[in-house]
Short mmCIF file of C-alpha atoms in Angstrom, two decimals:
data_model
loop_
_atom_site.label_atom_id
_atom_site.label_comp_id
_atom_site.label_asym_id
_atom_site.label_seq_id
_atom_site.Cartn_x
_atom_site.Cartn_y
_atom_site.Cartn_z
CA UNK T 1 78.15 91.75 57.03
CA UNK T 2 78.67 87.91 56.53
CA UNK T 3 81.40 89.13 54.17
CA UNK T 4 83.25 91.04 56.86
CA UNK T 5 82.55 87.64 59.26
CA UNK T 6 84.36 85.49 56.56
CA UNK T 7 86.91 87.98 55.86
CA UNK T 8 88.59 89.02 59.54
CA UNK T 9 86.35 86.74 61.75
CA UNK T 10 86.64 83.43 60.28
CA UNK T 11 86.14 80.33 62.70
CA UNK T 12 87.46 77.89 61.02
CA UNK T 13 90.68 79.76 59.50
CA UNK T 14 90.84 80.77 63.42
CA UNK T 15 91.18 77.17 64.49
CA UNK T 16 93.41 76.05 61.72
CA UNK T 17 95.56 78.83 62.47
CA UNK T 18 95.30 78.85 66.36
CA UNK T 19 98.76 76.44 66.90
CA UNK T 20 100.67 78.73 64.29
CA UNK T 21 99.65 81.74 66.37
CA UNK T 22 100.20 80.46 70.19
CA UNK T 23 103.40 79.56 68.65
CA UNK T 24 104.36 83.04 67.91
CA UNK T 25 102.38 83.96 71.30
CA UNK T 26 105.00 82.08 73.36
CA UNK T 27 107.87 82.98 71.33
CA UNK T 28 106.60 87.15 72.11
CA UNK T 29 106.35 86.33 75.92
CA UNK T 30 110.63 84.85 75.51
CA UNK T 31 111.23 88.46 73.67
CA UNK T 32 109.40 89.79 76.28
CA UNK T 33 111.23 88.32 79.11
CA UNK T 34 114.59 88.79 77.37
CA UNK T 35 114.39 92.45 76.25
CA UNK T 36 112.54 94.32 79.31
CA UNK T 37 115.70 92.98 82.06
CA UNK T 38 117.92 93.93 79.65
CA UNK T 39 116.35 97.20 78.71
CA UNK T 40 116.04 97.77 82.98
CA UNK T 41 119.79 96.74 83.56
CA UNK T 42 121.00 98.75 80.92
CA UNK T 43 118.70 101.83 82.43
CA UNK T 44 120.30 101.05 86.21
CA UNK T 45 123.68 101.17 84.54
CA UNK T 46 123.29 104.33 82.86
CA UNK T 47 120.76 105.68 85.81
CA UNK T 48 123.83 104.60 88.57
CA UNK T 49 127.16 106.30 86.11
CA UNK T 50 124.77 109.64 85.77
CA UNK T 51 125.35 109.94 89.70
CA UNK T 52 128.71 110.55 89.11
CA UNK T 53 130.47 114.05 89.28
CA UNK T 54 132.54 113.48 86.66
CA UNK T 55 132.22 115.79 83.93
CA UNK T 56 133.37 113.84 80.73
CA UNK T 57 130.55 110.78 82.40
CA UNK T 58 127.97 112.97 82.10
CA UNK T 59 128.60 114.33 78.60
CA UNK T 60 128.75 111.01 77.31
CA UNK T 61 126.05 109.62 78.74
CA UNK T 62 124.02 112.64 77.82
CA UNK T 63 125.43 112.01 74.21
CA UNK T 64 124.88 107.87 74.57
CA UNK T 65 121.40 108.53 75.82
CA UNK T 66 120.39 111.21 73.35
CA UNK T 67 121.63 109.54 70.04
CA UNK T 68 119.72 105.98 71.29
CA UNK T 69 116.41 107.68 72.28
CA UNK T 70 116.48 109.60 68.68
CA UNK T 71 117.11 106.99 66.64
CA UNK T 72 114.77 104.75 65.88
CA UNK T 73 114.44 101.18 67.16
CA UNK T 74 113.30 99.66 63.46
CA UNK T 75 116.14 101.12 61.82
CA UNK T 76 118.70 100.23 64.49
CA UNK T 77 117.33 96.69 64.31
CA UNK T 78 117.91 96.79 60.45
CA UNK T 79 121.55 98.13 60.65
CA UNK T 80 122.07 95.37 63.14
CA UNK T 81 120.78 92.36 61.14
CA UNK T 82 121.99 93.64 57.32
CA UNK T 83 124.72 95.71 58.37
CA UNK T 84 127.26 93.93 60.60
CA UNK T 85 127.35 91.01 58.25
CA UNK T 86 129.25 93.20 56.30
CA UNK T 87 131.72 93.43 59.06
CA UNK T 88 132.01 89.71 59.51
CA UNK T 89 129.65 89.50 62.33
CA UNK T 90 126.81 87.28 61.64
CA UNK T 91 123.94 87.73 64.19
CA UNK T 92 120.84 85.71 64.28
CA UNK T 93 117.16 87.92 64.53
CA UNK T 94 116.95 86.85 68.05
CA UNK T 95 120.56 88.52 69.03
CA UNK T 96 119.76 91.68 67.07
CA UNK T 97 116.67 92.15 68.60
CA UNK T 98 118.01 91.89 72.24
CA UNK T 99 121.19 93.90 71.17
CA UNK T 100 118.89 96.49 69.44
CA UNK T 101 116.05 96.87 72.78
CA UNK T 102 118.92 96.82 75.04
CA UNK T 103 120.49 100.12 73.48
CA UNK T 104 117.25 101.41 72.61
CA UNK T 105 115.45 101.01 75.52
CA UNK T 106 117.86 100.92 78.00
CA UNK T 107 118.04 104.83 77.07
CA UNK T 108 114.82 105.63 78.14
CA UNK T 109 114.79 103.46 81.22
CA UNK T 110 117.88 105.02 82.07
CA UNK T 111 116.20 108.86 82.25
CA UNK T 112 113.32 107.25 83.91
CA UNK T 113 115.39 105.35 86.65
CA UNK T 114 118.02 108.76 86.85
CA UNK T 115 114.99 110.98 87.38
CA UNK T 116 113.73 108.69 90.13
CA UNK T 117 116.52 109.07 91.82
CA UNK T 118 117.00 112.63 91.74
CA UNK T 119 113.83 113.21 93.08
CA UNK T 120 115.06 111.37 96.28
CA UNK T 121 115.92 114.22 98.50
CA UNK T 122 119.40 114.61 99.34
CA UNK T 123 119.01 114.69 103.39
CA UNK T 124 117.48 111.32 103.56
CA UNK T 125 121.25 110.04 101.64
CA UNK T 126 122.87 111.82 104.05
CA UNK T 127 120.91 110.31 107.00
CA UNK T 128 121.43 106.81 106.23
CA UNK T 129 124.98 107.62 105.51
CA UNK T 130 124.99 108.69 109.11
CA UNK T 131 123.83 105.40 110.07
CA UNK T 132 126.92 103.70 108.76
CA UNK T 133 125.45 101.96 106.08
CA UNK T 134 128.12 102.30 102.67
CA UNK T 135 127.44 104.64 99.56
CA UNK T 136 126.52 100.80 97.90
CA UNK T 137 123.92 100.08 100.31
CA UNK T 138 122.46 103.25 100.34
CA UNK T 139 122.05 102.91 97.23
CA UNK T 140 120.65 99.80 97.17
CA UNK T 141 118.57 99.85 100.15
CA UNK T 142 117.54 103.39 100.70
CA UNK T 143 117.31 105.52 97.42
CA UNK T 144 116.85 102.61 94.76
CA UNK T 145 113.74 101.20 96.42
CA UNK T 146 111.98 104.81 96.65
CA UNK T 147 113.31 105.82 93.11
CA UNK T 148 111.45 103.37 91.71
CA UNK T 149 108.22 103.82 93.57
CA UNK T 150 108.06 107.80 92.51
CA UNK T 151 108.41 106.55 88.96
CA UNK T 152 106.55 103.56 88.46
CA UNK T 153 104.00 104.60 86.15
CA UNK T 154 106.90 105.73 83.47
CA UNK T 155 108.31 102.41 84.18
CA UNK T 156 105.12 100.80 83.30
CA UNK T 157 104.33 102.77 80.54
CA UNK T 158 107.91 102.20 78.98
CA UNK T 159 107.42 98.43 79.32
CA UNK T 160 104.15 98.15 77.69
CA UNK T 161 105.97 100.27 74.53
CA UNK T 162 108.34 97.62 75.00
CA UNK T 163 106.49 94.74 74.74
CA UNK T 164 104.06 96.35 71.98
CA UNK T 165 107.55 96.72 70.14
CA UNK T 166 109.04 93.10 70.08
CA UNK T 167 106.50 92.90 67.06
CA UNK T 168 109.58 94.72 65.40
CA UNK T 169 111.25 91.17 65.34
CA UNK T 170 109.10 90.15 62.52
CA UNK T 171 111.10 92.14 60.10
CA UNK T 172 114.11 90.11 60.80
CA UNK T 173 112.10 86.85 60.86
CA UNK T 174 111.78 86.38 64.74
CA UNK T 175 109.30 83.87 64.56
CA UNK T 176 107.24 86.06 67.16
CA UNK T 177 103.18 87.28 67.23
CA UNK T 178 103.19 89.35 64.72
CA UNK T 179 105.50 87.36 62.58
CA UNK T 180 103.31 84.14 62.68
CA UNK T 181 100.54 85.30 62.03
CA UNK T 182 101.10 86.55 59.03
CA UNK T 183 103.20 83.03 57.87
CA UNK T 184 99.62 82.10 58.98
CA UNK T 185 97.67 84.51 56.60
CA UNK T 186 99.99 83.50 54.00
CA UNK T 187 98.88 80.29 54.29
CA UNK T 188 94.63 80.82 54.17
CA UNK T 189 94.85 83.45 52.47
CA UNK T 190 93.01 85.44 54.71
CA UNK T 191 93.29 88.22 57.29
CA UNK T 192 91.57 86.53 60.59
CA UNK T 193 95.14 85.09 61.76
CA UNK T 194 95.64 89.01 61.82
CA UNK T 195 92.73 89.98 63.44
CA UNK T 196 93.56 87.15 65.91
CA UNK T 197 97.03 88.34 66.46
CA UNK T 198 95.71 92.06 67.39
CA UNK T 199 93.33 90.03 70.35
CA UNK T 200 95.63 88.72 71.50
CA UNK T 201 98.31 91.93 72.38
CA UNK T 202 94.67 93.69 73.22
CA UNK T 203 93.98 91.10 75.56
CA UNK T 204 97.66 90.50 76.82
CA UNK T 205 98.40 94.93 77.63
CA UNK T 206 94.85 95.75 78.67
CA UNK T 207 95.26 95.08 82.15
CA UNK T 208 99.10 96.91 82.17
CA UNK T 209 97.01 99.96 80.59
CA UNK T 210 94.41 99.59 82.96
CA UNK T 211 96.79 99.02 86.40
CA UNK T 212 98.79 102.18 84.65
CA UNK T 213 95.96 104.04 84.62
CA UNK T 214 95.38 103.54 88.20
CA UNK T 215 98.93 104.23 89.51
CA UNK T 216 98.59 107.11 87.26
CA UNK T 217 95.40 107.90 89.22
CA UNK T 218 96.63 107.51 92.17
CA UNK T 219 99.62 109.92 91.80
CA UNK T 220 97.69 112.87 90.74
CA UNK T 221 95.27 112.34 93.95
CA UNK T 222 98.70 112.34 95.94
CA UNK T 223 100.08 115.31 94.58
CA UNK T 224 96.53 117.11 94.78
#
């Protein structure tokens, strides 16, 4: 047992590694902040072009949406950051990562936000249309709103795969959680910075999980 305590609960690699680590902390919450806006405007675009009757739109984005949702985020990250230097565009791990969640996710925020608002029924359009207000503002103030209130727990449970997946920016040396922690273990020689690093995303998503949960909840009682 003391073995195990030295190995993945050590308290004094913990505190030698603790700066290293809240480093990498705050440098996970900036990739957060970044990549879940761009991920949700990217959605909204796609969500907002689907509404179109166009034929040729639709196939496309069917086509855009399908290809980005199938392929996976670690090896479109990759491609970004070792291929396009071969093209003579040299990105840094930051840009590749935000280029790379903002065609990845912005996919599956985009069926999440297009499904919200085709569950808005089609009289209520029509009524505020009566009132005047502008296809725009109806948009805006009458279908977006309640769109994203039917599918809230998708939206939720897309972020937290979002944020769980910024981790993905240690393979291209984004000097985030993950990625510090094990410069970290490199460093001592032992796991704990790890263990620490794990914690910390527990501690960080456990309420999101636990506020999903309840929405989740709460939406079964309504249909029920």
């Amino acid at each position: 047992m003391e073995e195990i305590v030295q190995s993945f609960f050590n308290a004094e690699i913990a505190q030698a590694a603790m700066p290293i680590v809240l480093a990498g902390l705050l440098n996970t919450v900036l990739l957060s902040l970044l990549v879940v806006p761009l991920g949700l405007a990217g959605g909204l675009i796609l969500a907002l072009l689907a509404q179109l009757r166009s034929t040729a739109v639709r196939w496309s984005l069917m086509a855009w949406v399908d290809f980005f949702r199938a392929f996976p985020p670690l090896v479109l990250l990759i491609l970004l950051f070792a291929g396009l230097p071969f093209a003579g565009l040299e990105l840094g791990g930051f840009a590749c990562v935000a280029i790379a969640f903002f065609l990845n996710t912005g996919a599956y925020y985009g069926e999440i936000l297009r499904a919200g608002i085709d569950s808005i029924p089609r009289g209520q359009i029509e009524a505020a249309r009566s009132t005047g207000l502008s296809g725009l503002q109806t948009m805006v103030w009458v279908v977006l709103p309640q769109a994203v209130r039917n599918v809230l727990p998708d939206l939720l449970s897309n972020t937290l795969e979002v944020v769980k997946l910024t981790s993905l920016g240690s393979v291209v040396a984004v000097p985030e959680l993950l990625f510090q922690a094990r410069q970290a273990q490199s460093v001592t020689f032992n796991p704990t910075p790890i263990v620490m690093a794990a914690l910390i995303y527990f501690l960080i998503l456990w309420p999101v999980v636990r506020l999903l949960s309840r929405l989740e909840n709460r939406a079964l009682a309504g249909r029920g």
